[in-house]
Amino acid sequence: MGSSLTLHPDMFILAATLEYIVLPSDLSASVVTRSTYGRLGLLSATAVHVHPGYKGCLTLELVNHGDTAILLYPGLRIAQIVVHRAGEAAVPEKTKYRLVTEPEFPKLWEESDIAVLWYLSTKAGERGAEPLTFA
């Protein structure tokens, strides 16, 4: 079955699904751990929402919250996707994670709250500081 990985207690890794999905603009989805693995202490996604219009492989955030190691290998069915109607077309205009085909590391530099915190910590106390604006 290929190489394996031992996920020890309190260990965290990023993994990608083998499936490449394409959600239409009127559907969203949730990723949940299959109960068999959840009972071992495995949490397969901490960011469970998949936005309408998403295209790519899903990045799973795997955490072992159990007391014993869990052996993982490619193709293991540890999670499942639940599809939801999103109502009216709801494709976000801009998203950080699109067309993903491998585990995606956090893109913190694209977070607007980082800019807000930087502004507040460096500029807010200065007299005459320009107001903060967002594009």
XYZ file of N, CA and C in Angstrom:
405
model
N 0.821 -1.200 0.000
C 0.000 0.000 0.000
C 0.859 1.256 0.000
N 2.139 1.148 -0.137
C 2.990 2.333 -0.113
C 3.508 2.623 1.274
N 4.136 3.777 1.408
C 4.718 4.137 2.689
C 3.637 4.521 3.693
N 3.990 4.398 4.953
C 3.035 4.725 6.008
C 3.614 5.830 6.884
N 2.758 6.371 7.719
C 3.143 7.405 8.670
C 2.516 7.053 9.998
N 3.285 7.148 11.051
C 2.746 6.936 12.389
C 2.448 8.296 12.998
N 1.174 8.532 13.282
C 0.740 9.783 13.896
C 0.658 9.544 15.403
N 1.636 10.061 16.120
C 1.721 9.859 17.569
C 0.753 10.788 18.301
N 0.430 10.484 19.549
C -0.456 11.363 20.323
C 0.046 12.807 20.318
N -0.885 13.744 20.153
C -0.628 15.191 20.115
C 0.176 15.633 18.894
N 0.358 14.773 17.919
C 1.078 15.121 16.702
C 0.116 15.742 15.695
N 0.610 16.703 14.918
C -0.187 17.418 13.919
C 0.538 17.370 12.585
N -0.194 17.054 11.508
C 0.375 17.099 10.158
C -0.678 17.622 9.179
N -0.209 18.109 8.036
C -1.092 18.468 6.940
C -1.040 17.357 5.909
N -2.186 17.018 5.338
C -2.265 15.995 4.300
C -3.249 16.475 3.241
N -3.166 15.890 2.064
C -4.099 16.228 0.990
C -4.914 15.003 0.619
N -6.158 15.240 0.214
C -6.985 14.142 -0.257
C -6.500 13.694 -1.638
N -6.783 12.459 -1.974
C -6.474 11.968 -3.313
C -7.481 12.516 -4.319
N -8.694 12.803 -3.857
C -9.755 13.278 -4.729
C -9.585 14.764 -5.030
N -9.781 15.106 -6.280
C -9.835 16.496 -6.730
C -11.312 16.810 -6.911
N -11.817 17.785 -6.167
C -13.249 18.074 -6.236
C -13.507 19.424 -6.905
N -14.684 19.555 -7.469
C -15.151 20.812 -8.047
C -16.572 21.006 -7.533
N -16.780 22.054 -6.737
C -18.118 22.351 -6.231
C -18.742 23.447 -7.092
N -19.980 23.263 -7.509
C -20.648 24.345 -8.231
C -20.948 25.505 -7.287
N -21.390 26.610 -7.849
C -21.596 27.819 -7.045
C -22.758 27.721 -6.068
N -23.617 26.725 -6.211
C -24.761 26.614 -5.303
C -24.597 25.518 -4.251
N -23.399 24.931 -4.159
C -23.137 23.895 -3.159
C -21.913 24.245 -2.333
N -21.981 23.933 -1.046
C -20.816 24.003 -0.168
C -20.685 22.622 0.461
N -19.659 22.430 1.252
C -19.467 21.112 1.850
C -18.786 21.240 3.203
N -18.881 20.161 3.970
C -18.184 20.042 5.250
C -17.357 18.768 5.211
N -16.194 18.813 5.814
C -15.335 17.637 5.912
C -15.381 17.162 7.359
N -15.698 15.894 7.548
C -15.770 15.342 8.897
C -14.996 14.026 8.965
N -14.472 13.743 10.130
C -13.760 12.492 10.365
C -14.742 11.339 10.369
N -14.390 10.230 9.742
C -15.217 9.031 9.841
C -15.169 8.562 11.292
N -16.286 8.088 11.791
C -16.394 7.771 13.213
C -15.399 6.711 13.668
N -15.069 5.770 12.818
C -14.108 4.730 13.195
C -12.777 5.352 13.624
N -12.334 6.358 12.888
C -11.067 7.010 13.218
C -11.236 8.046 14.314
N -12.396 8.681 14.367
C -12.669 9.606 15.452
C -12.615 8.911 16.802
N -13.041 7.665 16.841
C -13.016 6.902 18.095
C -11.603 6.516 18.507
N -10.680 6.598 17.570
C -9.267 6.376 17.902
C -8.597 7.659 18.393
N -9.301 8.791 18.228
C -8.752 10.073 18.648
C -8.295 10.935 17.492
N -8.516 10.489 16.254
C -8.072 11.250 15.089
C -9.074 12.337 14.740
N -8.589 13.545 14.566
C -9.389 14.657 14.064
C -8.818 14.976 12.693
N -9.667 14.906 11.654
C -9.143 15.046 10.292
C -9.271 16.434 9.707
N -10.001 17.312 10.322
C -10.120 18.657 9.769
C -10.516 19.632 10.863
N -9.730 20.678 11.000
C -10.119 21.722 11.938
C -10.719 22.906 11.199
N -10.524 22.960 9.889
C -11.184 23.952 9.034
C -12.098 23.156 8.119
N -13.323 22.911 8.563
C -14.169 21.916 7.916
C -15.003 22.449 6.753
N -15.117 23.741 6.572
C -15.997 24.286 5.538
C -15.287 24.348 4.186
N -15.982 23.892 3.140
C -15.493 23.992 1.772
C -16.443 24.941 1.047
N -15.923 26.055 0.560
C -16.742 27.107 -0.037
C -17.319 26.712 -1.392
N -18.475 27.284 -1.745
C -19.031 27.072 -3.081
C -18.008 27.496 -4.138
N -17.941 26.745 -5.222
C -17.017 27.064 -6.298
C -15.594 26.567 -6.080
N -15.332 25.889 -4.967
C -13.981 25.403 -4.685
C -13.574 24.349 -5.715
N -12.314 24.413 -6.133
C -11.743 23.416 -7.040
C -10.400 23.003 -6.479
N -10.183 21.718 -6.307
C -8.882 21.239 -5.859
C -8.991 20.063 -4.919
N -7.839 19.619 -4.467
C -7.776 18.593 -3.427
C -7.944 19.310 -2.089
N -8.502 18.635 -1.118
C -8.711 19.244 0.198
C -7.486 19.025 1.071
N -7.114 20.043 1.817
C -6.052 19.906 2.805
C -6.687 19.484 4.114
N -6.226 18.370 4.648
C -6.699 17.882 5.937
C -5.678 18.235 7.003
N -6.161 18.698 8.120
C -5.320 19.007 9.269
C -5.498 17.857 10.241
N -4.551 16.935 10.243
C -4.684 15.707 11.030
C -4.035 15.879 12.398
N -4.806 15.584 13.435
C -4.333 15.667 14.815
C -4.721 14.373 15.518
N -3.791 13.800 16.249
C -4.087 12.614 17.055
C -4.338 13.071 18.489
N -5.595 13.083 18.875
C -5.966 13.456 20.246
C -6.084 12.235 21.157
N -5.780 11.064 20.622
C -5.882 9.842 21.403
C -4.639 9.573 22.227
N -4.644 8.424 22.905
C -3.526 8.034 23.768
C -2.526 7.117 23.080
N -2.888 6.572 21.915
C -2.000 5.650 21.217
C -1.741 6.143 19.799
N -0.642 5.689 19.216
C -0.278 6.077 17.857
C -1.266 5.498 16.849
N -1.447 6.214 15.738
C -2.333 5.775 14.662
C -1.493 5.636 13.399
N -1.573 4.479 12.759
C -0.839 4.227 11.529
C -1.682 4.700 10.343
N -1.125 5.599 9.542
C -1.809 6.140 8.375
C -1.029 5.770 7.120
N -1.748 5.585 6.008
C -1.084 5.321 4.740
C -1.955 5.873 3.613
N -1.359 6.129 2.436
C -2.118 6.713 1.323
C -3.337 5.872 0.962
N -4.445 6.546 0.701
C -5.672 5.869 0.298
C -6.588 5.491 1.440
N -6.143 5.681 2.673
C -6.956 5.349 3.837
C -8.146 6.307 3.905
N -9.335 5.781 4.077
C -10.547 6.604 4.132
C -10.786 7.077 5.563
N -10.211 8.217 5.908
C -10.304 8.726 7.276
C -11.344 9.829 7.426
N -11.754 10.413 6.303
C -12.700 11.527 6.362
C -13.779 11.336 5.306
N -14.831 12.117 5.458
C -15.908 12.110 4.478
C -16.378 13.536 4.257
N -16.975 13.750 3.110
C -17.453 15.085 2.767
C -18.979 15.064 2.746
N -19.573 16.078 3.360
C -21.024 16.224 3.405
C -21.352 17.476 2.597
N -22.168 17.316 1.556
C -22.480 18.419 0.643
C -23.774 19.096 1.081
N -23.790 20.444 1.003
C -24.940 21.251 1.419
C -25.337 22.196 0.287
N -26.619 22.441 0.160
C -27.069 23.478 -0.771
C -26.717 24.838 -0.173
N -26.163 25.708 -0.992
C -25.743 27.022 -0.516
C -26.783 28.094 -0.784
N -27.936 27.704 -1.306
C -28.955 28.696 -1.635
C -28.635 29.322 -2.977
N -28.628 30.640 -3.027
C -28.289 31.324 -4.268
C -26.804 31.159 -4.550
N -26.426 31.390 -5.787
C -25.014 31.274 -6.173
C -24.156 32.076 -5.210
N -23.179 31.418 -4.620
C -22.402 32.044 -3.554
C -20.903 31.852 -3.727
N -20.397 31.872 -4.937
C -18.961 31.685 -5.149
C -18.227 32.928 -4.665
N -17.281 32.754 -3.736
C -16.523 33.919 -3.282
C -15.656 34.460 -4.421
N -15.562 35.785 -4.516
C -14.769 36.383 -5.583
C -13.292 36.090 -5.415
N -12.836 36.114 -4.188
C -11.415 35.907 -3.932
C -11.269 34.929 -2.781
N -10.434 33.947 -2.962
C -10.139 33.009 -1.895
C -8.666 32.658 -1.945
N -8.091 32.366 -0.808
C -6.660 32.057 -0.740
C -6.344 30.660 -1.240
N -7.271 29.751 -1.092
C -6.992 28.350 -1.386
C -7.864 27.870 -2.544
N -7.322 27.913 -3.755
C -8.038 27.465 -4.950
C -7.113 26.611 -5.793
N -7.690 25.649 -6.471
C -6.959 24.761 -7.376
C -5.810 24.061 -6.656
N -6.067 23.595 -5.458
C -5.064 22.964 -4.612
C -4.900 21.501 -5.010
N -3.658 21.036 -5.098
C -3.410 19.624 -5.412
C -2.461 18.961 -4.419
N -2.057 19.685 -3.395
C -1.204 19.124 -2.345
C -1.495 19.867 -1.051
N -0.985 19.381 0.091
C -1.276 20.091 1.342
C -0.904 21.565 1.225
N -1.766 22.410 1.693
C -1.609 23.848 1.557
C -1.243 24.443 2.911
N -0.066 25.091 2.992
C 0.349 25.728 4.234
C -0.446 27.006 4.451
N -0.553 27.472 5.691
C -1.324 28.685 5.972
C -0.767 29.875 5.203
N -1.657 30.721 4.716
C -1.267 31.937 3.999
C -1.608 33.138 4.872
N -0.917 33.222 6.000
C -1.217 34.268 6.968
C -0.997 35.663 6.417
N -0.076 35.809 5.469
C 0.192 37.124 4.913
C -1.007 37.675 4.141
N -1.978 36.834 3.815
C -3.171 37.283 3.105
C -4.317 37.619 4.052
N -4.098 37.513 5.332
C -5.150 37.797 6.311
C -5.212 39.293 6.591
N -6.393 39.881 6.443
C -6.532 41.312 6.684
C -6.351 41.655 8.159
N -6.664 40.727 9.074
C -6.514 41.046 10.491
C -5.049 41.208 10.881
N -4.135 40.592 10.135
C -2.699 40.798 10.394
C -2.347 42.261 10.125
N -2.876 42.815 9.032
C -2.636 44.222 8.712
C -3.228 45.129 9.780
N -4.402 44.784 10.262
C -5.048 45.587 11.312
C -4.200 45.574 12.575
N -3.746 44.401 12.996
C -2.912 44.308 14.197
C -1.613 45.086 14.040
N -0.992 44.977 12.857
C 0.249 45.723 12.615
C -0.013 47.209 12.704
N -1.091 47.668 12.075
C -1.444 49.078 12.101
C -1.667 49.567 13.529
N -2.438 48.777 14.281
C -2.735 49.178 15.652
C -1.493 49.221 16.523
N -0.570 48.299 16.296
C 0.610 48.251 17.146
C 1.679 49.262 16.747
N 1.688 49.712 15.484
C 2.764 50.604 15.053
C 2.320 52.014 14.724
N 1.131 52.182 14.189
C 0.703 53.484 13.684
C -0.352 54.177 14.524
N -1.154 53.417 15.214
C -2.313 53.999 15.885
C -1.933 55.058 16.902
N -0.797 54.922 17.524
C -0.400 55.878 18.544
C 0.238 57.139 17.989
N 0.592 57.135 16.725
C 1.245 58.307 16.119
C 0.224 59.382 15.797
N 0.604 60.622 16.065
C -0.267 61.741 15.706
C -0.297 61.902 14.195
N -1.450 62.103 13.661
C -1.580 62.306 12.227
C -1.487 61.047 11.406
N -1.560 59.887 12.044
C -1.503 58.630 11.291
C -2.696 58.536 10.352
N -2.436 58.060 9.146
C -3.520 57.921 8.174
C -4.465 56.818 8.609
N -5.755 56.995 8.335
C -6.707 55.927 8.704
C -6.451 54.673 7.900
N -6.791 53.551 8.484
C -6.607 52.245 7.850
C -7.743 52.000 6.858
N -7.408 51.608 5.629
C -8.423 51.289 4.630
C -8.158 49.895 4.080
N -9.209 49.262 3.606
C -9.111 47.918 3.026
C -9.598 47.946 1.593
N -8.940 47.201 0.760
C -9.345 47.106 -0.658
C -10.474 46.128 -0.818
